[in-house]
CSV table of C-alpha atoms (C1' of nucleotides) in Angstrom, one decimal:
chain,number,residue,atom,x,y,z
A,1,UNK,CA,14.3,1.1,-14.5
A,2,UNK,CA,15.6,4.0,-12.5
A,3,UNK,CA,18.6,2.3,-11.7
A,4,UNK,CA,21.0,5.4,-13.1
A,5,UNK,CA,20.9,8.3,-10.5
A,6,UNK,CA,17.9,10.4,-11.5
A,7,UNK,CA,18.4,13.9,-12.4
A,8,UNK,CA,16.2,15.5,-9.9
A,9,UNK,CA,17.1,15.8,-6.3
A,10,UNK,CA,13.8,14.5,-4.8
A,11,UNK,CA,14.0,11.2,-7.0
A,12,UNK,CA,17.7,10.7,-5.8
A,13,UNK,CA,16.7,11.1,-2.3
A,14,UNK,CA,14.0,8.6,-2.6
A,15,UNK,CA,16.3,6.0,-4.2
A,16,UNK,CA,19.0,6.2,-1.9
A,17,UNK,CA,16.7,6.4,1.2
A,18,UNK,CA,15.1,3.2,-0.1
A,19,UNK,CA,18.4,1.3,-0.2
A,20,UNK,CA,19.7,2.7,3.1
A,21,UNK,CA,16.4,2.0,5.1
A,22,UNK,CA,16.2,-1.6,3.6
A,23,UNK,CA,19.7,-2.4,4.5
A,24,UNK,CA,19.9,-0.7,8.1
A,25,UNK,CA,16.3,0.1,9.1
A,26,UNK,CA,15.0,3.5,9.7
A,27,UNK,CA,16.7,4.5,13.3
A,28,UNK,CA,20.2,3.3,12.0
A,29,UNK,CA,20.4,5.6,9.0
A,30,UNK,CA,20.8,9.5,9.4
A,31,UNK,CA,19.6,12.1,7.1
A,32,UNK,CA,23.4,12.9,6.5
A,33,UNK,CA,24.0,9.5,5.2
A,34,UNK,CA,21.0,9.7,2.9
A,35,UNK,CA,21.7,13.2,1.7
A,36,UNK,CA,25.3,12.4,1.1
A,37,UNK,CA,24.5,9.0,-0.9
A,38,UNK,CA,22.1,11.3,-3.1
A,39,UNK,CA,24.7,13.7,-3.6
A,40,UNK,CA,22.5,16.6,-2.2
A,41,UNK,CA,22.4,19.1,0.5
A,42,UNK,CA,21.7,18.0,4.2
A,43,UNK,CA,18.6,20.3,4.1
A,44,UNK,CA,17.1,18.5,1.0
A,45,UNK,CA,15.1,15.8,3.0
A,46,UNK,CA,13.3,18.5,5.0
A,47,UNK,CA,12.7,20.7,2.1
A,48,UNK,CA,11.5,18.0,-0.3
A,49,UNK,CA,9.6,15.7,2.4
A,50,UNK,CA,9.2,17.7,5.6
A,51,UNK,CA,11.2,15.3,7.9
A,52,UNK,CA,12.9,11.9,7.9
A,53,UNK,CA,9.6,9.9,8.8
A,54,UNK,CA,7.6,11.5,5.9
A,55,UNK,CA,10.7,10.3,3.4
A,56,UNK,CA,10.4,6.9,4.9
A,57,UNK,CA,6.5,6.9,4.2
A,58,UNK,CA,7.0,8.2,0.6
A,59,UNK,CA,9.6,5.5,0.0
A,60,UNK,CA,6.7,3.2,0.6
A,61,UNK,CA,4.2,4.9,-1.4
A,62,UNK,CA,6.2,6.0,-4.2
A,63,UNK,CA,8.7,3.1,-4.7
A,64,UNK,CA,7.6,0.1,-2.6
A,65,UNK,CA,4.0,0.0,-3.8
A,66,UNK,CA,4.6,0.5,-7.5
A,67,UNK,CA,7.1,-2.4,-7.4
A,68,UNK,CA,4.7,-4.6,-5.5
A,69,UNK,CA,2.2,-4.0,-8.3
A,70,UNK,CA,4.9,-5.0,-10.6
A,71,UNK,CA,5.3,-8.2,-8.9
A,72,UNK,CA,1.6,-8.9,-9.2
A,73,UNK,CA,1.4,-8.1,-12.7
A,74,UNK,CA,4.4,-10.6,-13.5
A,75,UNK,CA,2.4,-13.1,-11.6
A,76,UNK,CA,-0.8,-12.8,-13.5
A,77,UNK,CA,1.2,-12.4,-16.6
A,78,UNK,CA,3.0,-15.7,-16.2
A,79,UNK,CA,-0.1,-17.5,-15.2
A,80,UNK,CA,-2.0,-16.2,-18.4
A,81,UNK,CA,0.7,-17.9,-20.4
A,82,UNK,CA,-0.5,-21.1,-19.2
A,83,UNK,CA,-3.7,-22.6,-20.9
A,84,UNK,CA,-5.0,-24.4,-17.8
A,85,UNK,CA,-2.8,-23.7,-14.8
A,86,UNK,CA,-3.2,-25.9,-11.9
A,87,UNK,CA,-2.3,-25.1,-8.1
A,88,UNK,CA,1.2,-25.9,-8.5
A,89,UNK,CA,1.6,-23.6,-11.7
A,90,UNK,CA,0.1,-20.9,-9.4
A,91,UNK,CA,2.5,-21.6,-6.7
A,92,UNK,CA,5.7,-21.6,-9.0
A,93,UNK,CA,4.3,-18.2,-10.6
A,94,UNK,CA,4.0,-16.9,-7.3
A,95,UNK,CA,7.3,-17.8,-5.9
A,96,UNK,CA,9.1,-16.9,-9.2
A,97,UNK,CA,7.5,-13.4,-9.3
A,98,UNK,CA,8.9,-12.8,-6.1
A,99,UNK,CA,12.3,-14.6,-6.2
A,100,UNK,CA,13.3,-14.5,-9.9
A,101,UNK,CA,11.3,-12.3,-12.2
A,102,UNK,CA,10.0,-8.9,-11.9
A,103,UNK,CA,12.9,-7.4,-10.0
A,104,UNK,CA,16.7,-7.2,-10.0
A,105,UNK,CA,18.7,-8.7,-7.3
A,106,UNK,CA,19.3,-5.2,-5.6
A,107,UNK,CA,15.5,-4.5,-5.8
A,108,UNK,CA,14.5,-7.6,-4.5
A,109,UNK,CA,16.7,-7.3,-1.4
A,110,UNK,CA,15.2,-3.7,-1.0
A,111,UNK,CA,11.7,-4.8,-1.5
A,112,UNK,CA,11.9,-7.8,0.8
A,113,UNK,CA,13.7,-6.3,3.5
A,114,UNK,CA,11.6,-3.3,3.8
A,115,UNK,CA,8.5,-5.5,3.9
A,116,UNK,CA,10.0,-7.6,6.7
A,117,UNK,CA,11.0,-4.5,8.6
A,118,UNK,CA,7.3,-3.5,8.5
A,119,UNK,CA,6.1,-7.1,9.4
A,120,UNK,CA,8.5,-7.1,12.5
A,121,UNK,CA,8.5,-3.6,13.5
A,122,UNK,CA,5.2,-1.9,12.0
A,123,UNK,CA,5.3,1.8,11.8
A,124,UNK,CA,2.5,4.0,9.9
A,125,UNK,CA,3.6,2.3,6.6
A,126,UNK,CA,2.3,-1.4,7.5
A,127,UNK,CA,-1.1,0.2,6.8
A,128,UNK,CA,0.2,0.8,3.3
A,129,UNK,CA,1.6,-2.6,2.9
A,130,UNK,CA,-1.2,-4.5,4.0
A,131,UNK,CA,-3.9,-2.7,2.5
A,132,UNK,CA,-2.4,-1.9,-0.9
A,133,UNK,CA,-0.6,-5.2,-1.4
A,134,UNK,CA,-0.8,-8.1,1.2
A,135,UNK,CA,-4.4,-8.3,1.3
A,136,UNK,CA,-5.2,-7.9,-2.6
A,137,UNK,CA,-2.7,-10.5,-3.3
A,138,UNK,CA,-4.0,-13.0,-0.7
A,139,UNK,CA,-7.5,-12.4,-2.5
A,140,UNK,CA,-6.1,-13.1,-6.0
A,141,UNK,CA,-4.2,-16.3,-5.0
A,142,UNK,CA,-7.2,-17.6,-2.7
A,143,UNK,CA,-9.7,-17.1,-5.5
A,144,UNK,CA,-7.4,-18.7,-8.0
A,145,UNK,CA,-6.6,-21.8,-5.8
A,146,UNK,CA,-10.0,-22.2,-4.4
A,147,UNK,CA,-11.9,-23.6,-7.5
A,148,UNK,CA,-9.2,-26.5,-7.5
A,149,UNK,CA,-9.7,-27.7,-4.1
A,150,UNK,CA,-13.1,-29.6,-2.9
A,151,UNK,CA,-16.0,-27.4,-2.1
A,152,UNK,CA,-15.9,-28.3,1.5
A,153,UNK,CA,-12.4,-26.7,2.0
A,154,UNK,CA,-12.1,-24.6,5.1
A,155,UNK,CA,-11.4,-21.2,4.0
A,156,UNK,CA,-9.4,-20.3,7.4
A,157,UNK,CA,-7.0,-23.2,6.3
A,158,UNK,CA,-6.7,-22.1,2.8
A,159,UNK,CA,-5.6,-18.6,4.1
A,160,UNK,CA,-3.2,-19.9,6.5
A,161,UNK,CA,-1.7,-22.2,3.6
A,162,UNK,CA,-1.1,-19.0,1.6
A,163,UNK,CA,0.6,-17.4,4.5
A,164,UNK,CA,2.9,-20.4,4.7
A,165,UNK,CA,3.8,-20.1,0.9
A,166,UNK,CA,4.8,-16.4,1.6
A,167,UNK,CA,6.8,-17.3,4.7
A,168,UNK,CA,8.9,-19.8,2.8
A,169,UNK,CA,9.4,-17.1,-0.1
A,170,UNK,CA,10.4,-14.5,2.5
A,171,UNK,CA,12.5,-16.8,4.6
A,172,UNK,CA,14.6,-18.2,1.7
A,173,UNK,CA,15.2,-14.5,0.6
A,174,UNK,CA,16.1,-12.8,3.8
A,175,UNK,CA,17.7,-15.8,5.5
A,176,UNK,CA,19.9,-16.4,2.6
A,177,UNK,CA,23.2,-15.9,4.6
A,178,UNK,CA,22.2,-18.3,7.2
A,179,UNK,CA,20.8,-20.9,4.6
A,180,UNK,CA,24.2,-20.7,3.0
A,181,UNK,CA,26.1,-21.0,6.3
A,182,UNK,CA,23.8,-24.0,7.4
A,183,UNK,CA,24.0,-25.8,3.9
A,184,UNK,CA,27.4,-24.8,3.0
A,185,UNK,CA,26.0,-24.0,-0.3
A,186,UNK,CA,26.4,-20.7,-2.1
A,187,UNK,CA,23.1,-19.0,-3.2
A,188,UNK,CA,23.7,-19.0,-7.0
A,189,UNK,CA,21.0,-19.2,-9.6
A,190,UNK,CA,21.1,-22.7,-9.8
A,191,UNK,CA,20.5,-23.2,-6.1
A,192,UNK,CA,17.8,-20.6,-6.2
A,193,UNK,CA,15.8,-22.5,-9.0
A,194,UNK,CA,16.2,-25.5,-6.7
A,195,UNK,CA,14.7,-23.6,-3.8
A,196,UNK,CA,11.8,-22.6,-6.0
A,197,UNK,CA,11.3,-26.2,-6.8
A,198,UNK,CA,11.3,-27.2,-3.3
A,199,UNK,CA,8.8,-24.5,-2.2
A,200,UNK,CA,6.5,-25.8,-5.0
A,201,UNK,CA,6.7,-29.3,-4.2
A,202,UNK,CA,6.6,-28.8,-0.2
A,203,UNK,CA,3.5,-26.6,-1.0
A,204,UNK,CA,1.9,-29.3,-2.8
A,205,UNK,CA,2.8,-32.6,-0.9
A,206,UNK,CA,4.5,-31.4,2.3
A,207,UNK,CA,7.5,-33.5,3.4
A,208,UNK,CA,6.1,-36.5,1.7
A,209,UNK,CA,6.9,-34.8,-1.8
A,210,UNK,CA,10.4,-33.9,-1.3
A,211,UNK,CA,11.7,-36.9,-3.2
A,212,UNK,CA,9.5,-36.4,-6.0
A,213,UNK,CA,8.1,-39.8,-5.0
A,214,UNK,CA,4.3,-39.7,-4.7
A,215,UNK,CA,1.9,-42.2,-3.0
A,216,UNK,CA,4.4,-43.7,-0.8
A,217,UNK,CA,2.9,-42.1,2.2
A,218,UNK,CA,1.8,-44.4,4.7
A,219,UNK,CA,4.2,-47.2,3.7
A,220,UNK,CA,7.5,-45.5,4.7
A,221,UNK,CA,7.0,-45.5,8.3
A,222,UNK,CA,6.1,-49.2,9.1
A,223,UNK,CA,8.9,-50.4,6.6
A,224,UNK,CA,11.6,-48.5,8.2
A,225,UNK,CA,10.8,-48.6,11.9
B,1,UNK,CA,12.1,-17.6,35.6
B,2,UNK,CA,13.9,-14.3,36.2
B,3,UNK,CA,10.6,-12.6,35.8
B,4,UNK,CA,10.7,-10.2,38.9
B,5,UNK,CA,13.5,-7.9,38.8
B,6,UNK,CA,16.8,-9.6,39.6
B,7,UNK,CA,18.4,-7.9,42.8
B,8,UNK,CA,21.7,-7.1,40.9
B,9,UNK,CA,22.5,-4.5,38.6
B,10,UNK,CA,24.1,-6.6,35.8
B,11,UNK,CA,21.0,-8.8,35.4
B,12,UNK,CA,18.5,-6.2,35.5
B,13,UNK,CA,20.5,-4.5,32.8
B,14,UNK,CA,20.6,-8.0,30.6
B,15,UNK,CA,16.8,-8.5,31.1
B,16,UNK,CA,15.6,-5.1,30.1
B,17,UNK,CA,18.4,-4.7,27.2
B,18,UNK,CA,16.9,-8.0,25.9
B,19,UNK,CA,13.4,-6.5,26.1
B,20,UNK,CA,14.1,-3.3,24.3
B,21,UNK,CA,16.6,-4.7,21.8
B,22,UNK,CA,13.9,-7.2,20.7
B,23,UNK,CA,11.1,-4.6,20.6
B,24,UNK,CA,13.1,-1.8,18.8
B,25,UNK,CA,16.5,-3.0,17.5
B,26,UNK,CA,20.0,-2.2,18.5
B,27,UNK,CA,20.2,1.2,17.1
B,28,UNK,CA,16.8,2.5,18.1
B,29,UNK,CA,17.6,1.6,22.0
B,30,UNK,CA,19.7,4.2,23.8
B,31,UNK,CA,21.7,3.1,26.7
B,32,UNK,CA,19.9,5.9,28.8
B,33,UNK,CA,16.6,4.0,28.0
B,34,UNK,CA,18.0,0.7,29.1
B,35,UNK,CA,19.7,1.8,32.2
B,36,UNK,CA,16.5,3.8,33.3
B,37,UNK,CA,14.2,0.7,32.7
B,38,UNK,CA,16.6,-1.3,34.7
B,39,UNK,CA,16.7,1.5,37.6
B,40,UNK,CA,20.4,1.8,37.3
B,41,UNK,CA,22.8,4.5,36.8
B,42,UNK,CA,23.7,5.6,33.1
B,43,UNK,CA,27.3,4.5,33.5
B,44,UNK,CA,26.2,1.0,34.6
B,45,UNK,CA,26.2,-0.4,31.0
B,46,UNK,CA,30.1,0.7,30.5
B,47,UNK,CA,30.9,-0.5,33.9
B,48,UNK,CA,29.5,-4.1,33.7
B,49,UNK,CA,30.0,-4.8,29.8
B,50,UNK,CA,32.5,-2.2,28.5
B,51,UNK,CA,30.0,-0.8,25.9
B,52,UNK,CA,26.5,-1.0,24.5
B,53,UNK,CA,27.5,-3.5,21.7
B,54,UNK,CA,29.1,-5.8,24.3
B,55,UNK,CA,25.8,-5.7,26.3
B,56,UNK,CA,24.2,-6.9,23.1
B,57,UNK,CA,26.6,-9.8,22.5
B,58,UNK,CA,26.1,-10.7,26.2
B,59,UNK,CA,22.2,-10.6,25.9
B,60,UNK,CA,22.7,-13.3,23.3
B,61,UNK,CA,25.4,-15.4,25.1
B,62,UNK,CA,23.7,-15.1,28.6
B,63,UNK,CA,19.8,-15.1,28.0
B,64,UNK,CA,19.2,-15.9,24.3
B,65,UNK,CA,21.4,-19.2,24.1
B,66,UNK,CA,20.1,-20.8,27.3
B,67,UNK,CA,16.5,-20.1,26.4
B,68,UNK,CA,17.3,-21.7,23.0
B,69,UNK,CA,18.7,-24.7,24.9
B,70,UNK,CA,15.2,-24.8,26.8
B,71,UNK,CA,13.4,-24.9,23.6
B,72,UNK,CA,15.5,-27.9,22.4
B,73,UNK,CA,15.1,-29.4,25.7
B,74,UNK,CA,11.4,-29.2,25.6
B,75,UNK,CA,11.2,-30.4,22.2
B,76,UNK,CA,13.2,-33.6,23.1
B,77,UNK,CA,11.1,-34.1,26.3
B,78,UNK,CA,7.9,-34.0,24.4
B,79,UNK,CA,9.1,-36.5,21.9
B,80,UNK,CA,10.4,-39.0,24.5
B,81,UNK,CA,7.0,-39.1,26.0
B,82,UNK,CA,5.8,-40.5,22.9
B,83,UNK,CA,6.8,-44.5,22.4
B,84,UNK,CA,7.0,-44.4,18.7
B,85,UNK,CA,6.8,-40.8,17.3
B,86,UNK,CA,6.2,-40.5,13.5
B,87,UNK,CA,7.4,-37.5,11.4
B,88,UNK,CA,4.1,-35.3,12.2
B,89,UNK,CA,4.7,-35.9,15.9
B,90,UNK,CA,8.2,-34.3,15.4
B,91,UNK,CA,6.9,-31.5,13.6
B,92,UNK,CA,4.0,-30.8,16.2
B,93,UNK,CA,6.5,-31.2,19.0
B,94,UNK,CA,8.9,-28.7,17.3
B,95,UNK,CA,6.3,-26.3,16.7
B,96,UNK,CA,4.9,-26.5,20.0
B,97,UNK,CA,8.2,-26.1,21.6
B,98,UNK,CA,8.4,-22.7,19.8
B,99,UNK,CA,4.8,-21.5,19.8
B,100,UNK,CA,3.4,-22.8,23.0
B,101,UNK,CA,5.7,-24.4,25.4
B,102,UNK,CA,8.9,-23.7,27.0
B,103,UNK,CA,8.4,-19.9,27.1
B,104,UNK,CA,6.1,-17.3,28.2
B,105,UNK,CA,4.4,-15.1,25.8
B,106,UNK,CA,6.9,-12.0,26.5
B,107,UNK,CA,9.8,-14.7,26.4
B,108,UNK,CA,8.7,-15.8,23.2
B,109,UNK,CA,8.3,-12.6,21.5
B,110,UNK,CA,11.5,-11.6,22.7
B,111,UNK,CA,13.4,-14.7,21.6
B,112,UNK,CA,12.1,-14.8,18.1
B,113,UNK,CA,12.4,-11.0,17.6
B,114,UNK,CA,16.1,-11.0,18.6
B,115,UNK,CA,16.6,-14.2,16.3
B,116,UNK,CA,15.0,-12.7,13.3
B,117,UNK,CA,17.0,-9.4,13.7
B,118,UNK,CA,20.1,-11.4,13.4
B,119,UNK,CA,18.7,-13.3,10.4
B,120,UNK,CA,17.6,-10.0,8.5
B,121,UNK,CA,20.6,-7.8,9.8
B,122,UNK,CA,23.4,-9.9,11.0
B,123,UNK,CA,25.9,-8.5,13.6
B,124,UNK,CA,28.7,-10.5,15.3
B,125,UNK,CA,25.9,-12.3,17.2
B,126,UNK,CA,24.6,-14.3,14.2
B,127,UNK,CA,27.7,-16.6,14.8
B,128,UNK,CA,26.3,-17.4,18.2
B,129,UNK,CA,22.8,-17.9,16.8
B,130,UNK,CA,23.9,-20.3,13.9
B,131,UNK,CA,26.7,-22.3,15.6
B,132,UNK,CA,24.9,-22.8,19.1
B,133,UNK,CA,21.4,-23.2,18.1
B,134,UNK,CA,20.3,-23.5,14.3
B,135,UNK,CA,23.0,-25.6,13.3
B,136,UNK,CA,22.7,-28.3,16.1
B,137,UNK,CA,18.6,-28.1,15.8
B,138,UNK,CA,19.0,-28.7,12.1
B,139,UNK,CA,21.1,-31.7,12.9
B,140,UNK,CA,18.4,-32.8,15.5
B,141,UNK,CA,15.6,-32.8,13.3
B,142,UNK,CA,17.2,-34.2,10.3
B,143,UNK,CA,18.4,-37.3,11.8
B,144,UNK,CA,15.1,-37.8,13.6
B,145,UNK,CA,13.1,-37.4,10.4
B,146,UNK,CA,15.5,-39.3,8.1
B,147,UNK,CA,14.9,-42.8,9.4
B,148,UNK,CA,11.3,-42.5,8.2
B,149,UNK,CA,11.9,-41.3,4.7
B,150,UNK,CA,12.9,-43.5,1.9
B,151,UNK,CA,16.6,-44.2,1.8
B,152,UNK,CA,16.9,-42.4,-1.5
B,153,UNK,CA,15.7,-39.3,0.1
B,154,UNK,CA,17.6,-36.1,-1.2
B,155,UNK,CA,19.3,-34.6,1.8
B,156,UNK,CA,19.3,-31.0,0.3
B,157,UNK,CA,15.6,-31.4,0.0
B,158,UNK,CA,15.1,-32.4,3.5
B,159,UNK,CA,17.2,-29.8,4.9
B,160,UNK,CA,15.2,-27.3,2.8
B,161,UNK,CA,12.0,-28.8,4.3
B,162,UNK,CA,13.4,-28.2,7.7
B,163,UNK,CA,14.0,-24.7,6.8
B,164,UNK,CA,10.4,-24.5,5.4
B,165,UNK,CA,9.0,-25.3,8.9
B,166,UNK,CA,11.1,-23.0,10.7
B,167,UNK,CA,10.1,-20.3,8.5
B,168,UNK,CA,6.4,-21.0,9.1
B,169,UNK,CA,6.9,-21.1,12.8
B,170,UNK,CA,8.9,-17.7,12.8
B,171,UNK,CA,6.4,-16.1,10.3
B,172,UNK,CA,3.2,-17.0,12.5
B,173,UNK,CA,5.0,-15.5,15.4
B,174,UNK,CA,6.5,-12.4,14.1
B,175,UNK,CA,3.9,-11.5,11.7
B,176,UNK,CA,1.1,-12.2,14.1
B,177,UNK,CA,-0.4,-8.3,13.6
B,178,UNK,CA,-0.5,-8.8,9.9
B,179,UNK,CA,-2.1,-12.4,10.0
B,180,UNK,CA,-4.8,-11.0,12.4
B,181,UNK,CA,-5.4,-7.9,10.1
B,182,UNK,CA,-5.9,-9.9,7.1
B,183,UNK,CA,-7.8,-12.8,8.6
B,184,UNK,CA,-9.8,-10.6,11.0
B,185,UNK,CA,-8.9,-13.0,13.7
B,186,UNK,CA,-7.8,-12.2,17.1
B,187,UNK,CA,-4.5,-14.2,18.0
B,188,UNK,CA,-5.8,-16.1,21.0
B,189,UNK,CA,-5.0,-19.6,22.4
B,190,UNK,CA,-7.5,-21.4,20.2
B,191,UNK,CA,-6.3,-19.9,16.9
B,192,UNK,CA,-2.9,-20.3,17.8
B,193,UNK,CA,-3.6,-24.0,18.4
B,194,UNK,CA,-5.2,-24.1,15.0
B,195,UNK,CA,-2.1,-22.6,13.4
B,196,UNK,CA,0.1,-25.4,15.0
B,197,UNK,CA,-2.4,-27.8,13.4
B,198,UNK,CA,-2.3,-26.0,10.1
B,199,UNK,CA,1.8,-26.1,10.4
B,200,UNK,CA,1.8,-29.9,11.1
B,201,UNK,CA,-0.7,-30.8,8.3
B,202,UNK,CA,0.8,-28.3,5.8
B,203,UNK,CA,4.3,-30.0,6.4
B,204,UNK,CA,3.0,-33.4,6.1
B,205,UNK,CA,0.7,-33.0,2.9
B,206,UNK,CA,1.2,-29.6,1.8
B,207,UNK,CA,-2.0,-27.7,0.6
B,208,UNK,CA,-3.6,-31.0,-0.4
B,209,UNK,CA,-3.7,-31.8,3.2
B,210,UNK,CA,-5.4,-28.6,4.5
B,211,UNK,CA,-8.8,-30.1,4.8
B,212,UNK,CA,-7.9,-33.1,6.6
B,213,UNK,CA,-8.8,-35.2,4.0
B,214,UNK,CA,-6.1,-37.5,3.0
B,215,UNK,CA,-5.5,-39.5,-0.3
B,216,UNK,CA,-7.7,-37.3,-2.1
B,217,UNK,CA,-4.8,-36.0,-3.9
B,218,UNK,CA,-4.8,-36.4,-7.7
B,219,UNK,CA,-8.6,-36.5,-7.7
B,220,UNK,CA,-9.5,-33.0,-6.9
B,221,UNK,CA,-8.0,-31.2,-9.8
B,222,UNK,CA,-9.8,-33.2,-12.5
B,223,UNK,CA,-13.2,-33.4,-10.9
B,224,UNK,CA,-13.4,-29.6,-10.2
B,225,UNK,CA,-11.9,-28.2,-13.4
C,1,DT,C1',40.0,1.6,62.5
C,2,DT,C1',42.2,1.0,58.6
C,3,DG,C1',43.1,-0.4,53.9
C,4,DA,C1',41.6,-2.6,49.7
C,5,DC,C1',38.1,-3.6,46.4
C,6,DA,C1',33.8,-3.3,43.9
C,7,DT,C1',29.9,-0.9,43.0
C,8,DT,C1',27.2,3.2,42.3
C,9,DC,C1',26.7,8.2,41.3
C,10,DA,C1',26.4,13.0,39.4
C,11,DA,C1',28.5,15.4,36.0
C,12,DA,C1',30.5,16.2,32.0
C,13,DC,C1',33.1,14.9,27.5
C,14,DG,C1',33.0,15.2,22.3
C,15,DA,C1',30.3,13.5,18.5
C,16,DT,C1',26.3,13.0,16.1
C,17,DC,C1',21.4,13.6,15.5
C,18,DG,C1',17.1,15.7,13.1
C,19,DT,C1',15.8,20.3,11.9
C,20,DT,C1',15.8,25.4,11.0
C,21,DT,C1',17.3,29.5,9.2
C,22,DA,C1',18.8,33.1,6.2
C,23,DA,C1',21.3,33.8,2.1
C,24,DT,C1',22.2,32.5,-2.5
C,25,DA,C1',21.4,30.7,-7.2
C,26,DC,C1',18.5,30.1,-11.3
C,27,DA,C1',14.8,29.9,-13.9
C,28,DA,C1',10.4,31.7,-16.3
C,29,DA,C1',6.9,35.5,-16.0
C,30,DC,C1',5.8,40.0,-16.5
D,1,DG,C1',15.2,44.6,-16.0
D,2,DT,C1',12.4,43.6,-12.5
D,3,DT,C1',9.8,40.4,-10.2
D,4,DT,C1',8.3,36.0,-8.5
D,5,DG,C1',8.8,31.4,-7.0
D,6,DT,C1',11.4,27.2,-6.6
D,7,DA,C1',15.6,24.8,-5.4
D,8,DT,C1',20.0,24.6,-3.2
D,9,DT,C1',23.6,25.9,-0.1
D,10,DA,C1',26.4,26.8,4.1
D,11,DA,C1',25.9,27.2,9.0
D,12,DA,C1',24.0,26.8,13.0
D,13,DC,C1',20.4,25.3,16.4
D,14,DG,C1',19.0,22.7,20.5
D,15,DA,C1',18.8,17.8,21.6
D,16,DT,C1',20.3,13.4,22.4
D,17,DC,C1',23.9,10.0,21.5
D,18,DG,C1',27.7,6.6,23.6
D,19,DT,C1',31.2,7.0,26.9
D,20,DT,C1',34.5,8.7,30.4
D,21,DT,C1',35.6,10.8,34.5
D,22,DG,C1',36.4,11.1,39.7
D,23,DA,C1',34.2,11.3,43.6
D,24,DA,C1',30.9,8.9,46.8
D,25,DT,C1',29.3,4.8,48.4
D,26,DG,C1',29.1,0.1,50.4
D,27,DT,C1',31.4,-4.2,51.9
D,28,DC,C1',34.6,-7.1,53.8
D,29,DA,C1',39.5,-8.5,55.5
D,30,DA,C1',43.3,-7.2,58.3
DNA sequence: TTGACATTCAAACGATCGTTTAATACAAAC
DNA sequence: GTTTGTATTAAACGATCGTTTGAATGTCAA
C-alpha cells in the first residue's frame, strides 16, 4: 500500500510513528526520533497533530483501524470462496487472515504489537480497538460458528473459545522469538503454516487432536499407564 | 510474603521497582518515581544497583525467578496430591498455579505483566526468563503429558500445544479489561474459576468440548446444517 | 575516642524530553 | 503585485531524565 514514503509530511509522520510506537511503545519513542525518521522538522508533530499523544491516537484511527477492516474483509472473502464452510474452515480463515494474508510481514508485526500494547497497557486508544474491531470481530465469528454447534451451547463458553483462538494467534505472532528459542526452530513460512495447522486442530479437538488421530480419546490413558 | 515494606532500602527498591516496571514498562518509569515509592533517596538506585537497567535485571533475578519457581512448585505439589493424574488434571493444575494459587492478585499481575513485556519487547532479561523458567516448564509438562499420548505423537505438535495452553493462561490474565468489556462480565472469582474450566475443556477437546458434551463430535455438523 | 566502612542525603551535572515561538518559504486568490 | 493562508524551519523554552558528587550520617572494631 503506502509502503514507499508518502509525499506529504502528515502521512510520513503517521507511518513512521506507527512503526516506532509498535517497536518500542509510546514512552520509549521521542518526537525527535519520529520526525527524523519521517524526514521532517521537529515541530511537525505539534503542527499537524497538536501533541505526541494525539499523534498516537491518530495512528490508531487512520492506520490501525483501516488495516483491521482489511483483515476482516480478507477473512470474509476467504470464507465466501468456500461453498459450505464448516467450523474448521472458519478458524483456518481467521488464523490465515491474521498470520498469512491481508498484510505484509512488517504490517503484521506493527498491527499486532500495537494491539497488544493496548491490551496490556490501555490508553485512550483501547476504546477504539475494542469498539471498532474486537467486538465486531467477536460478533462475526460467534454468529458464524453458532449454527454448527448444538442449540444448547453455552454462549459464554463459545465467547471464551473465541478469545482462546485469538490468544493463540496473538501469541504465536508476538512471542515468535521465544517460540523459536524454545523449539530451536526458525520461524519461516513452512513453520508458520504448520503453526496455523496446529491452531486449527487444537481449536477443533484440543490436545487429543494434535496427532491427527481422532476418536482415540479415552483409550490412550488406560493403555499407557 | 514480603508484602509489608521491607526494612532495608535495597529490598524496598526491588519491590517498588517491580510494581512500577510491571505497570508502566521500563522506559515509562523514572528513577525518581521508584525511589519516592520506596521512601528512599534519589541516589539509592545508583548506589545499590549501579544504574536503572541493572535494577531492572535484578528485579528479574531476585524477584521474578524465585516466584516462578514458586509457581512451578505449586504446580508439582498439586499434581502429587492426585494419585493418578491424567492430562486434564495436569492442565488444570498448571492453569490453577498461574491464575489462582501460588500468588496474590497483585503478585500475579506483576509477574505476568513483566513476563509479557519481555516476550513482546525483549531486553537482556529475556534470557533469564527463557532459560530459567519457560524452557524448564515446557520440559516438565511435555514429559508429564507425553506418556498419556500415543507413542507416534508428533513432538513438535505437543510443544505447540503447550504453547497454546500458555497463550490462553497469559491472555486471560493480561487482557482482563478487554475480556470484561466484550463479555460485559466482571472478572470476579466465580468467573475466573469458569475461565479455568474453559481452558481445561478447550485444551482437552477444543471447541467441541465447550458444552461439556463429549463424544458428540462429528454428529453436530451434519445435524444442524 | 578514634578510625574504617557502609549507607543516606541534598545538590548539581549534562543530556534529552515535549512543546512553543517567530521568522521564513511557497502557493493560490484577488 | 499584493494579500492570504498553509507549511516548514531554526532556535529556544522550561521540565524532567539518569547519573555523579561530596558531605553528612550511622555503626561497629580497635
